[in-house]
PDB file of C-alpha atoms and ligand atoms in Angstrom:
ATOM      1  CA  MET A   1      -0.131   0.365   0.486  1.00 96.00           C
ATOM      2  CA  VAL A   2       2.800   2.511   0.383  1.00 97.00           C
ATOM      3  CA  ARG A   3       6.530   2.311  -0.712  1.00 97.00           C
ATOM      4  CA  ILE A   4       9.185   4.789   0.208  1.00 97.00           C
ATOM      5  CA  GLU A   5      12.342   4.779  -1.310  1.00 97.00           C
ATOM      6  CA  GLY A   6      15.954   6.729  -1.449  1.00 97.00           C
ATOM      7  CA  LEU A   7      13.386   9.444   0.976  1.00 97.00           C
ATOM      8  CA  ARG A   8      15.108  12.473   2.259  1.00 97.00           C
ATOM      9  CA  LYS A   9      14.109  15.638   3.858  1.00 98.00           C
ATOM     10  CA  SER A  10      16.199  18.257   5.107  1.00 98.00           C
ATOM     11  CA  PHE A  11      14.662  21.880   6.791  1.00 98.00           C
ATOM     12  CA  GLY A  12      17.485  24.453   6.023  1.00 96.00           C
ATOM     13  CA  ASP A  13      20.812  22.372   7.058  1.00 96.00           C
ATOM     14  CA  ASN A  14      19.511  19.939   9.328  1.00 97.00           C
ATOM     15  CA  VAL A  15      19.083  16.656   7.532  1.00 97.00           C
ATOM     16  CA  VAL A  16      16.612  14.901   9.490  1.00 98.00           C
ATOM     17  CA  LEU A  17      15.699  11.627   7.024  1.00 98.00           C
ATOM     18  CA  ARG A  18      18.001  10.361   4.280  1.00 97.00           C
ATOM     19  CA  ASP A  19      18.090   7.116   2.287  1.00 95.00           C
ATOM     20  CA  ILE A  20      14.512   5.499   4.251  1.00 97.00           C
ATOM     21  CA  ASP A  21      13.461   2.534   2.131  1.00 97.00           C
ATOM     22  CA  PHE A  22       9.937   1.239   3.735  1.00 95.00           C
ATOM     23  CA  GLU A  23       7.252  -0.483   3.242  1.00 97.00           C
ATOM     24  CA  VAL A  24       3.943  -0.956   4.417  1.00 98.00           C
ATOM     25  CA  MET A  25       1.918  -4.116   3.926  1.00 98.00           C
ATOM     26  CA  ALA A  26      -2.452  -3.830   2.949  1.00 98.00           C
ATOM     27  CA  GLY A  27      -3.706  -5.146   6.406  1.00 98.00           C
ATOM     28  CA  GLN A  28       0.048  -4.470   8.147  1.00 98.00           C
ATOM     29  CA  VAL A  29       0.507  -2.778  11.267  1.00 98.00           C
ATOM     30  CA  VAL A  30       3.697  -1.005  11.457  1.00 98.00           C
ATOM     31  CA  THR A  31       4.924   0.844  14.624  1.00 98.00           C
ATOM     32  CA  ILE A  32       8.024   3.244  14.520  1.00 98.00           C
ATOM     33  CA  ILE A  33       9.998   3.674  17.663  1.00 98.00           C
ATOM     34  CA  GLY A  34      13.008   5.448  18.159  1.00 98.00           C
ATOM     35  CA  ALA A  35      14.255   8.879  20.410  1.00 97.00           C
ATOM     36  CA  SER A  36      12.566  12.141  20.323  1.00 97.00           C
ATOM     37  CA  GLY A  37      14.062  13.554  17.854  1.00 97.00           C
ATOM     38  CA  SER A  38      14.888  11.156  15.482  1.00 98.00           C
ATOM     39  CA  GLY A  39      12.213  11.916  12.524  1.00 98.00           C
ATOM     40  CA  LYS A  40       9.570   9.509  12.955  1.00 98.00           C
ATOM     41  CA  SER A  41       7.212  12.759  12.566  1.00 98.00           C
ATOM     42  CA  THR A  42       8.637  13.816   9.656  1.00 98.00           C
ATOM     43  CA  LEU A  43       8.402  10.406   7.881  1.00 98.00           C
ATOM     44  CA  LEU A  44       5.071   9.690   8.937  1.00 97.00           C
ATOM     45  CA  ARG A  45       3.800  13.014   7.646  1.00 97.00           C
ATOM     46  CA  CYS A  46       5.290  12.362   4.281  1.00 96.00           C
ATOM     47  CA  ILE A  47       3.367   9.762   3.497  1.00 95.00           C
ATOM     48  CA  ASN A  48      -0.065  12.113   3.534  1.00 91.00           C
ATOM     49  CA  LEU A  49       2.636  15.231   1.998  1.00 91.00           C
ATOM     50  CA  LEU A  50       2.255  17.232   5.017  1.00 93.00           C
ATOM     51  CA  GLU A  51       5.943  17.792   4.850  1.00 95.00           C
ATOM     52  CA  THR A  52       7.009  17.489   0.723  1.00 93.00           C
ATOM     53  CA  PRO A  53      10.380  15.404   0.154  1.00 94.00           C
ATOM     54  CA  ASP A  54      13.238  16.443  -0.545  1.00 95.00           C
ATOM     55  CA  ALA A  55      14.424  13.721  -2.836  1.00 95.00           C
ATOM     56  CA  GLY A  56      13.192   9.891  -3.227  1.00 95.00           C
ATOM     57  CA  HIS A  57       9.835   8.430  -3.665  1.00 93.00           C
ATOM     58  CA  VAL A  58       6.416   7.812  -2.305  1.00 94.00           C
ATOM     59  CA  TRP A  59       3.993   5.354  -3.813  1.00 94.00           C
ATOM     60  CA  PHE A  60       0.634   4.864  -2.226  1.00 94.00           C
ATOM     61  CA  HIS A  61      -1.353   2.667  -4.056  1.00 92.00           C
ATOM     62  CA  GLY A  62       0.850   2.476  -6.918  1.00 88.00           C
ATOM     63  CA  SER A  63       0.830   6.230  -7.670  1.00 87.00           C
ATOM     64  CA  ASP A  64       4.126   8.109  -6.785  1.00 88.00           C
ATOM     65  CA  LEU A  65       3.444  11.450  -4.547  1.00 85.00           C
ATOM     66  CA  ALA A  66       6.347  13.231  -5.584  1.00 78.00           C
ATOM     67  CA  ALA A  67       4.614  14.121  -9.007  1.00 78.00           C
ATOM     68  CA  GLU A  68       2.908  17.162  -9.818  1.00 74.00           C
ATOM     69  CA  ARG A  69      -0.295  15.840 -10.774  1.00 80.00           C
ATOM     70  CA  VAL A  70      -1.396  14.222  -7.484  1.00 82.00           C
ATOM     71  CA  ASP A  71      -4.221  15.445  -5.693  1.00 85.00           C
ATOM     72  CA  VAL A  72      -3.220  16.255  -2.677  1.00 83.00           C
ATOM     73  CA  ASN A  73      -6.747  16.390  -1.175  1.00 83.00           C
ATOM     74  CA  ARG A  74      -8.286  13.035  -2.414  1.00 83.00           C
ATOM     75  CA  LEU A  75      -5.321  11.767  -1.270  1.00 85.00           C
ATOM     76  CA  ARG A  76      -5.699  12.751   2.198  1.00 85.00           C
ATOM     77  CA  GLU A  77      -9.399  11.100   2.106  1.00 89.00           C
ATOM     78  CA  LYS A  78      -7.632   8.368   1.796  1.00 95.00           C
ATOM     79  CA  ILE A  79      -5.503   8.450   4.875  1.00 96.00           C
ATOM     80  CA  GLY A  80      -6.393   8.949   8.181  1.00 97.00           C
ATOM     81  CA  MET A  81      -4.278  10.881  10.651  1.00 97.00           C
ATOM     82  CA  VAL A  82      -4.457  10.790  14.522  1.00 98.00           C
ATOM     83  CA  PHE A  83      -1.818  13.124  16.348  1.00 96.00           C
ATOM     84  CA  GLN A  84      -0.384  13.475  19.765  1.00 96.00           C
ATOM     85  CA  GLY A  85      -2.618  16.573  20.638  1.00 95.00           C
ATOM     86  CA  PHE A  86      -6.043  14.925  19.039  1.00 95.00           C
ATOM     87  CA  ASN A  87      -6.426  18.448  16.532  1.00 95.00           C
ATOM     88  CA  LEU A  88     -10.532  18.617  17.386  1.00 97.00           C
ATOM     89  CA  PHE A  89     -12.575  20.887  16.463  1.00 96.00           C
ATOM     90  CA  ASN A  90     -13.388  22.412  19.829  1.00 94.00           C
ATOM     91  CA  ASN A  91     -15.773  24.344  19.089  1.00 92.00           C
ATOM     92  CA  MET A  92     -17.869  22.123  17.694  1.00 95.00           C
ATOM     93  CA  ASN A  93     -19.974  18.467  19.398  1.00 98.00           C
ATOM     94  CA  VAL A  94     -18.421  15.189  18.980  1.00 98.00           C
ATOM     95  CA  LEU A  95     -20.823  14.420  16.217  1.00 98.00           C
ATOM     96  CA  ASP A  96     -20.134  17.318  13.788  1.00 98.00           C
ATOM     97  CA  ASN A  97     -16.256  16.896  14.839  1.00 98.00           C
ATOM     98  CA  CYS A  98     -16.709  13.497  12.801  1.00 98.00           C
ATOM     99  CA  THR A  99     -19.086  14.859   9.825  1.00 98.00           C
ATOM    100  CA  LEU A 100     -17.214  17.573   9.125  1.00 96.00           C
ATOM    101  CA  ALA A 101     -14.607  16.436   6.339  1.00 95.00           C
ATOM    102  CA  PRO A 102     -17.093  13.642   4.788  1.00 95.00           C
ATOM    103  CA  VAL A 103     -20.086  16.515   4.214  1.00 95.00           C
ATOM    104  CA  THR A 104     -17.801  18.966   3.260  1.00 93.00           C
ATOM    105  CA  LEU A 105     -14.872  17.222   1.265  1.00 90.00           C
ATOM    106  CA  LYS A 106     -16.811  13.919   0.301  1.00 88.00           C
ATOM    107  CA  LYS A 107     -20.192  15.872  -0.579  1.00 88.00           C
ATOM    108  CA  ALA A 108     -22.310  13.300   1.605  1.00 89.00           C
ATOM    109  CA  GLY A 109     -25.833  13.686   2.658  1.00 94.00           C
ATOM    110  CA  LYS A 110     -25.802  15.195   6.315  1.00 96.00           C
ATOM    111  CA  ALA A 111     -28.013  12.570   7.366  1.00 97.00           C
ATOM    112  CA  GLU A 112     -26.057   9.638   5.747  1.00 97.00           C
ATOM    113  CA  ALA A 113     -22.748  11.081   7.462  1.00 97.00           C
ATOM    114  CA  GLU A 114     -24.573  10.828  10.873  1.00 98.00           C
ATOM    115  CA  ARG A 115     -25.264   7.199  10.377  1.00 98.00           C
ATOM    116  CA  VAL A 116     -21.952   6.480   9.338  1.00 98.00           C
ATOM    117  CA  ALA A 117     -20.475   8.623  12.466  1.00 98.00           C
ATOM    118  CA  LEU A 118     -22.654   6.629  15.181  1.00 98.00           C
ATOM    119  CA  GLY A 119     -21.275   3.439  14.069  1.00 98.00           C
ATOM    120  CA  HIS A 120     -18.008   4.938  14.523  1.00 98.00           C
ATOM    121  CA  LEU A 121     -18.595   5.823  17.542  1.00 98.00           C
ATOM    122  CA  GLU A 122     -19.963   3.278  19.273  1.00 97.00           C
ATOM    123  CA  THR A 123     -16.793   1.462  18.129  1.00 96.00           C
ATOM    124  CA  VAL A 124     -14.692   3.317  19.734  1.00 97.00           C
ATOM    125  CA  GLY A 125     -17.723   3.122  22.562  1.00 97.00           C
ATOM    126  CA  LEU A 126     -18.935   6.822  22.736  1.00 98.00           C
ATOM    127  CA  ALA A 127     -22.183   6.320  20.834  1.00 96.00           C
ATOM    128  CA  ASP A 128     -23.534   8.331  24.324  1.00 97.00           C
ATOM    129  CA  PHE A 129     -21.483  11.023  23.394  1.00 98.00           C
ATOM    130  CA  ALA A 130     -22.598  12.263  20.312  1.00 98.00           C
ATOM    131  CA  ARG A 131     -23.932  15.497  21.110  1.00 98.00           C
ATOM    132  CA  ALA A 132     -21.310  16.564  24.076  1.00 98.00           C
ATOM    133  CA  ASP A 133     -18.924  19.477  23.698  1.00 97.00           C
ATOM    134  CA  VAL A 134     -16.014  18.052  23.161  1.00 97.00           C
ATOM    135  CA  ASN A 135     -14.403  20.681  26.022  1.00 95.00           C
ATOM    136  CA  THR A 136     -16.335  18.125  28.219  1.00 96.00           C
ATOM    137  CA  LEU A 137     -14.432  15.227  27.198  1.00 97.00           C
ATOM    138  CA  SER A 138     -11.121  13.710  28.637  1.00 96.00           C
ATOM    139  CA  GLY A 139      -7.859  13.208  26.911  1.00 97.00           C
ATOM    140  CA  GLY A 140      -8.905   9.427  26.012  1.00 97.00           C
ATOM    141  CA  GLN A 141     -12.487  10.530  25.441  1.00 98.00           C
ATOM    142  CA  LYS A 142     -10.960  13.059  22.932  1.00 98.00           C
ATOM    143  CA  GLN A 143      -8.389  10.756  21.246  1.00 98.00           C
ATOM    144  CA  ARG A 144     -11.390   7.959  20.908  1.00 98.00           C
ATOM    145  CA  VAL A 145     -13.340  10.892  18.889  1.00 98.00           C
ATOM    146  CA  ALA A 146     -10.058  11.683  17.008  1.00 98.00           C
ATOM    147  CA  ILE A 147      -9.891   7.901  15.655  1.00 98.00           C
ATOM    148  CA  ALA A 148     -14.041   8.005  14.913  1.00 98.00           C
ATOM    149  CA  ARG A 149     -13.873  10.785  12.925  1.00 98.00           C
ATOM    150  CA  ALA A 150     -10.423   9.600  10.869  1.00 98.00           C
ATOM    151  CA  LEU A 151     -12.838   6.701  10.427  1.00 98.00           C
ATOM    152  CA  CYS A 152     -15.892   8.661   8.877  1.00 98.00           C
ATOM    153  CA  MET A 153     -13.609   9.680   6.117  1.00 96.00           C
ATOM    154  CA  ASN A 154     -13.612   5.397   5.539  1.00 96.00           C
ATOM    155  CA  PRO A 155      -9.423   5.482   5.073  1.00 97.00           C
ATOM    156  CA  ASP A 156      -7.466   2.728   3.807  1.00 97.00           C
ATOM    157  CA  LEU A 157      -4.647   3.614   6.001  1.00 98.00           C
ATOM    158  CA  MET A 158      -4.897   4.932   9.324  1.00 98.00           C
ATOM    159  CA  LEU A 159      -1.045   6.892  10.515  1.00 98.00           C
ATOM    160  CA  PHE A 160      -0.612   7.409  14.123  1.00 98.00           C
ATOM    161  CA  ASP A 161       1.551  10.138  15.724  1.00 98.00           C
ATOM    162  CA  GLU A 162       2.543   9.211  19.419  1.00 98.00           C
ATOM    163  CA  PRO A 163      -1.601   8.527  19.772  1.00 98.00           C
ATOM    164  CA  THR A 164      -1.029   8.526  23.845  1.00 98.00           C
ATOM    165  CA  SER A 165       1.892  10.567  24.355  1.00 97.00           C
ATOM    166  CA  ALA A 166       0.104  13.529  26.018  1.00 95.00           C
ATOM    167  CA  LEU A 167      -2.858  11.292  27.952  1.00 96.00           C
ATOM    168  CA  ASP A 168      -2.507  10.125  31.405  1.00 94.00           C
ATOM    169  CA  PRO A 169      -0.974   6.594  31.780  1.00 93.00           C
ATOM    170  CA  GLU A 170      -4.639   5.229  33.363  1.00 94.00           C
ATOM    171  CA  ILE A 171      -6.162   6.219  29.961  1.00 95.00           C
ATOM    172  CA  VAL A 172      -3.944   5.087  28.150  1.00 97.00           C
ATOM    173  CA  GLY A 173      -5.173   1.460  27.758  1.00 97.00           C
ATOM    174  CA  GLU A 174      -8.722   3.230  26.498  1.00 97.00           C
ATOM    175  CA  VAL A 175      -6.902   3.973  23.518  1.00 98.00           C
ATOM    176  CA  LEU A 176      -4.667   1.184  22.834  1.00 98.00           C
ATOM    177  CA  GLU A 177      -7.787  -1.194  22.815  1.00 97.00           C
ATOM    178  CA  VAL A 178      -9.495   0.760  20.413  1.00 98.00           C
ATOM    179  CA  MET A 179      -6.311   1.157  17.762  1.00 98.00           C
ATOM    180  CA  ARG A 180      -5.917  -2.890  19.066  1.00 98.00           C
ATOM    181  CA  ASP A 181      -9.463  -3.565  17.661  1.00 97.00           C
ATOM    182  CA  LEU A 182      -8.577  -1.690  14.671  1.00 98.00           C
ATOM    183  CA  ALA A 183      -5.757  -3.387  13.856  1.00 98.00           C
ATOM    184  CA  ALA A 184      -7.746  -7.231  14.090  1.00 97.00           C
ATOM    185  CA  ARG A 185     -10.345  -5.559  11.584  1.00 96.00           C
ATOM    186  CA  GLY A 186      -7.274  -5.304   9.218  1.00 98.00           C
ATOM    187  CA  MET A 187      -6.746  -1.815   9.210  1.00 98.00           C
ATOM    188  CA  THR A 188      -3.462  -0.567   7.512  1.00 98.00           C
ATOM    189  CA  MET A 189      -1.455   1.101  10.046  1.00 98.00           C
ATOM    190  CA  VAL A 190       1.413   3.142  10.749  1.00 98.00           C
ATOM    191  CA  VAL A 191       1.898   3.747  14.183  1.00 98.00           C
ATOM    192  CA  VAL A 192       4.465   5.793  15.994  1.00 98.00           C
ATOM    193  CA  THR A 193       5.137   4.847  19.456  1.00 98.00           C
ATOM    194  CA  HIS A 194       6.498   4.750  22.421  1.00 97.00           C
ATOM    195  CA  GLU A 195       4.070   2.048  24.306  1.00 97.00           C
ATOM    196  CA  MET A 196       6.528  -0.843  23.662  1.00 97.00           C
ATOM    197  CA  ALA A 197       4.427  -3.737  25.029  1.00 96.00           C
ATOM    198  CA  PHE A 198       1.539  -2.121  22.480  1.00 97.00           C
ATOM    199  CA  ALA A 199       4.137  -2.318  19.413  1.00 98.00           C
ATOM    200  CA  LYS A 200       5.230  -6.182  20.525  1.00 97.00           C
ATOM    201  CA  GLU A 201       1.680  -7.288  20.314  1.00 97.00           C
ATOM    202  CA  VAL A 202       0.159  -5.784  17.472  1.00 97.00           C
ATOM    203  CA  SER A 203       2.782  -4.762  14.973  1.00 98.00           C
ATOM    204  CA  ASP A 204       3.763  -7.226  12.080  1.00 98.00           C
ATOM    205  CA  GLN A 205       6.934  -4.934  11.579  1.00 98.00           C
ATOM    206  CA  VAL A 206       8.819  -2.559  13.858  1.00 98.00           C
ATOM    207  CA  VAL A 207      11.106   0.145  12.676  1.00 98.00           C
ATOM    208  CA  PHE A 208      13.898   2.075  14.875  1.00 98.00           C
ATOM    209  CA  MET A 209      14.841   5.171  13.485  1.00 98.00           C
ATOM    210  CA  ASP A 210      17.963   6.715  14.884  1.00 98.00           C
ATOM    211  CA  GLN A 211      19.364  10.215  14.137  1.00 97.00           C
ATOM    212  CA  GLY A 212      17.001  10.352  10.445  1.00 98.00           C
ATOM    213  CA  VAL A 213      17.853   7.008   9.398  1.00 98.00           C
ATOM    214  CA  ILE A 214      15.964   3.476   9.536  1.00 98.00           C
ATOM    215  CA  ALA A 215      18.844   1.925  12.120  1.00 98.00           C
ATOM    216  CA  GLU A 216      17.006  -1.602  12.093  1.00 98.00           C
ATOM    217  CA  GLN A 217      13.743  -2.980  11.581  1.00 97.00           C
ATOM    218  CA  GLY A 218      12.130  -6.294  11.120  1.00 97.00           C
ATOM    219  CA  THR A 219       9.468  -8.517  13.353  1.00 98.00           C
ATOM    220  CA  PRO A 220       8.567  -7.699  16.845  1.00 98.00           C
ATOM    221  CA  ALA A 221       9.832 -11.201  18.260  1.00 96.00           C
ATOM    222  CA  LYS A 222      13.044 -10.366  16.516  1.00 97.00           C
ATOM    223  CA  LEU A 223      13.561  -6.345  17.225  1.00 97.00           C
ATOM    224  CA  PHE A 224      12.877  -7.123  20.513  1.00 97.00           C
ATOM    225  CA  SER A 225      14.287  -9.713  21.376  1.00 96.00           C
ATOM    226  CA  ALA A 226      17.220 -10.010  19.198  1.00 96.00           C
ATOM    227  CA  PRO A 227      18.095  -6.568  18.489  1.00 97.00           C
ATOM    228  CA  GLU A 228      21.210  -6.817  16.461  1.00 97.00           C
ATOM    229  CA  GLN A 229      22.451  -3.147  16.276  1.00 97.00           C
ATOM    230  CA  PRO A 230      23.558  -1.933  19.554  1.00 97.00           C
ATOM    231  CA  ARG A 231      22.232   1.444  18.993  1.00 97.00           C
ATOM    232  CA  THR A 232      18.553  -0.604  18.972  1.00 98.00           C
ATOM    233  CA  ARG A 233      19.517  -2.053  21.919  1.00 97.00           C
ATOM    234  CA  GLU A 234      20.401   0.891  24.264  1.00 97.00           C
ATOM    235  CA  PHE A 235      17.456   2.248  22.929  1.00 97.00           C
ATOM    236  CA  LEU A 236      15.094  -0.948  24.042  1.00 97.00           C
ATOM    237  CA  SER A 237      17.263  -1.173  27.340  1.00 96.00           C
ATOM    238  CA  ARG A 238      15.215   2.792  28.824  1.00 94.00           C
ATOM    239  CA  TYR A 239      12.441   0.373  28.452  1.00 91.00           C
ATOM    240  CA  LEU A 240      13.114  -2.129  30.665  1.00 77.00           C
TER     241      LEU A 240
HETATM  242  P1  ADP B 301      10.674  12.724  15.845  1.00 94.45           P
HETATM  243  O1  ADP B 301       9.515  12.677  15.745  1.00 94.45           O
HETATM  244  O2  ADP B 301      11.168  11.632  16.365  1.00 94.45           O
HETATM  245  O3  ADP B 301      10.556  13.497  17.588  1.00 94.45           O
HETATM  246  P2  ADP B 301      10.930  14.661  14.063  1.00 94.45           P
HETATM  247  O4  ADP B 301      10.321  14.217  13.006  1.00 94.45           O
HETATM  248  O5  ADP B 301       9.543  15.416  14.943  1.00 94.45           O
HETATM  249  O6  ADP B 301      11.454  13.739  15.111  1.00 94.45           O
HETATM  250  O7  ADP B 301      11.683  15.972  14.177  1.00 94.45           O
HETATM  251  C1  ADP B 301      12.949  15.897  13.580  1.00 94.45           C
HETATM  252  C2  ADP B 301      13.859  16.468  13.510  1.00 94.45           C
HETATM  253  O8  ADP B 301      13.336  17.847  12.419  1.00 94.45           O
HETATM  254  C3  ADP B 301      14.204  17.428  14.818  1.00 94.45           C
HETATM  255  O9  ADP B 301      15.393  17.862  14.563  1.00 94.45           O
HETATM  256  C4  ADP B 301      13.226  18.655  14.528  1.00 94.45           C
HETATM  257  O10 ADP B 301      13.648  19.832  15.247  1.00 94.45           O
HETATM  258  C5  ADP B 301      12.982  18.930  13.144  1.00 94.45           C
HETATM  259  N1  ADP B 301      12.043  19.567  12.060  1.00 94.45           N
HETATM  260  C6  ADP B 301      11.002  18.782  12.737  1.00 94.45           C
HETATM  261  N2  ADP B 301       9.682  19.729  11.598  1.00 94.45           N
HETATM  262  C7  ADP B 301      10.685  20.560  11.314  1.00 94.45           C
HETATM  263  C8  ADP B 301      10.140  22.347  11.357  1.00 94.45           C
HETATM  264  N3  ADP B 301       8.868  22.055  10.633  1.00 94.45           N
HETATM  265  N4  ADP B 301      10.743  23.126  10.781  1.00 94.45           N
HETATM  266  C9  ADP B 301      12.048  22.773  11.086  1.00 94.45           C
HETATM  267  N5  ADP B 301      13.053  21.902  11.913  1.00 94.45           N
HETATM  268  C10 ADP B 301      12.002  20.447  12.098  1.00 94.45           C
HETATM  269 MG1   MG B 302       6.933  13.287  16.501  1.00 94.45          MG
END
């Protein structure tokens, strides 16, 4: 579904990503781990063109996103993204957050968009909160709304950038549970996370980034139990 080859990205003189080769097969969960500043978010953001690569290729469903003819808005309809800080519209209720993009971008009818949204809110356990003001929700509830909102666009791929990093420890689990369900239902997902137990359990592939390169990647069994690189071992030792 996603294939990245020779990706390079700089901000000014700061080379943030180099020689990135990366692949996500349909139905797979790929987690990206690594220290702060290693380029995880930038890599994720290159997949939906929130950042423009300097060099290399990013293919999504076989089309090269670096090509000028790519319709960025059409692309983003197929790629859902969930951020650390939720990025909800705080002046709208839960249901309106979920129906805004389908109604304005996909020209869905309001009633149909609401029916679909209620289904996704049910999935994330928040059907009873459809009319609630976003400001009244807990962080875990907000993040579950953000996931439901992304699902309302019927994406082929979901990107998660540290979805639980802003949450209190006792509510991290409810968001991971929703993500686990989504993975079990076959959603293709790329997840940047520091939740190693989750990565171990849910991932098909784990990618370890260090200073702008993919230092090591493999199955969770391999990467967590028998990492080859000293820097992978050093990074993982901080989570023991
Ligand atoms: P991570 O998500 O692994 O913490 P990032 O991809 O956010 O890493 O950042 C990698 C590097 O790129 C950091 O040095 C960061 O300061 C820099 N960076 C990220 N975004 C920008 C930006 N918009 N402008 C300038 N520098 C950036
Ligand atoms: Mg980041």
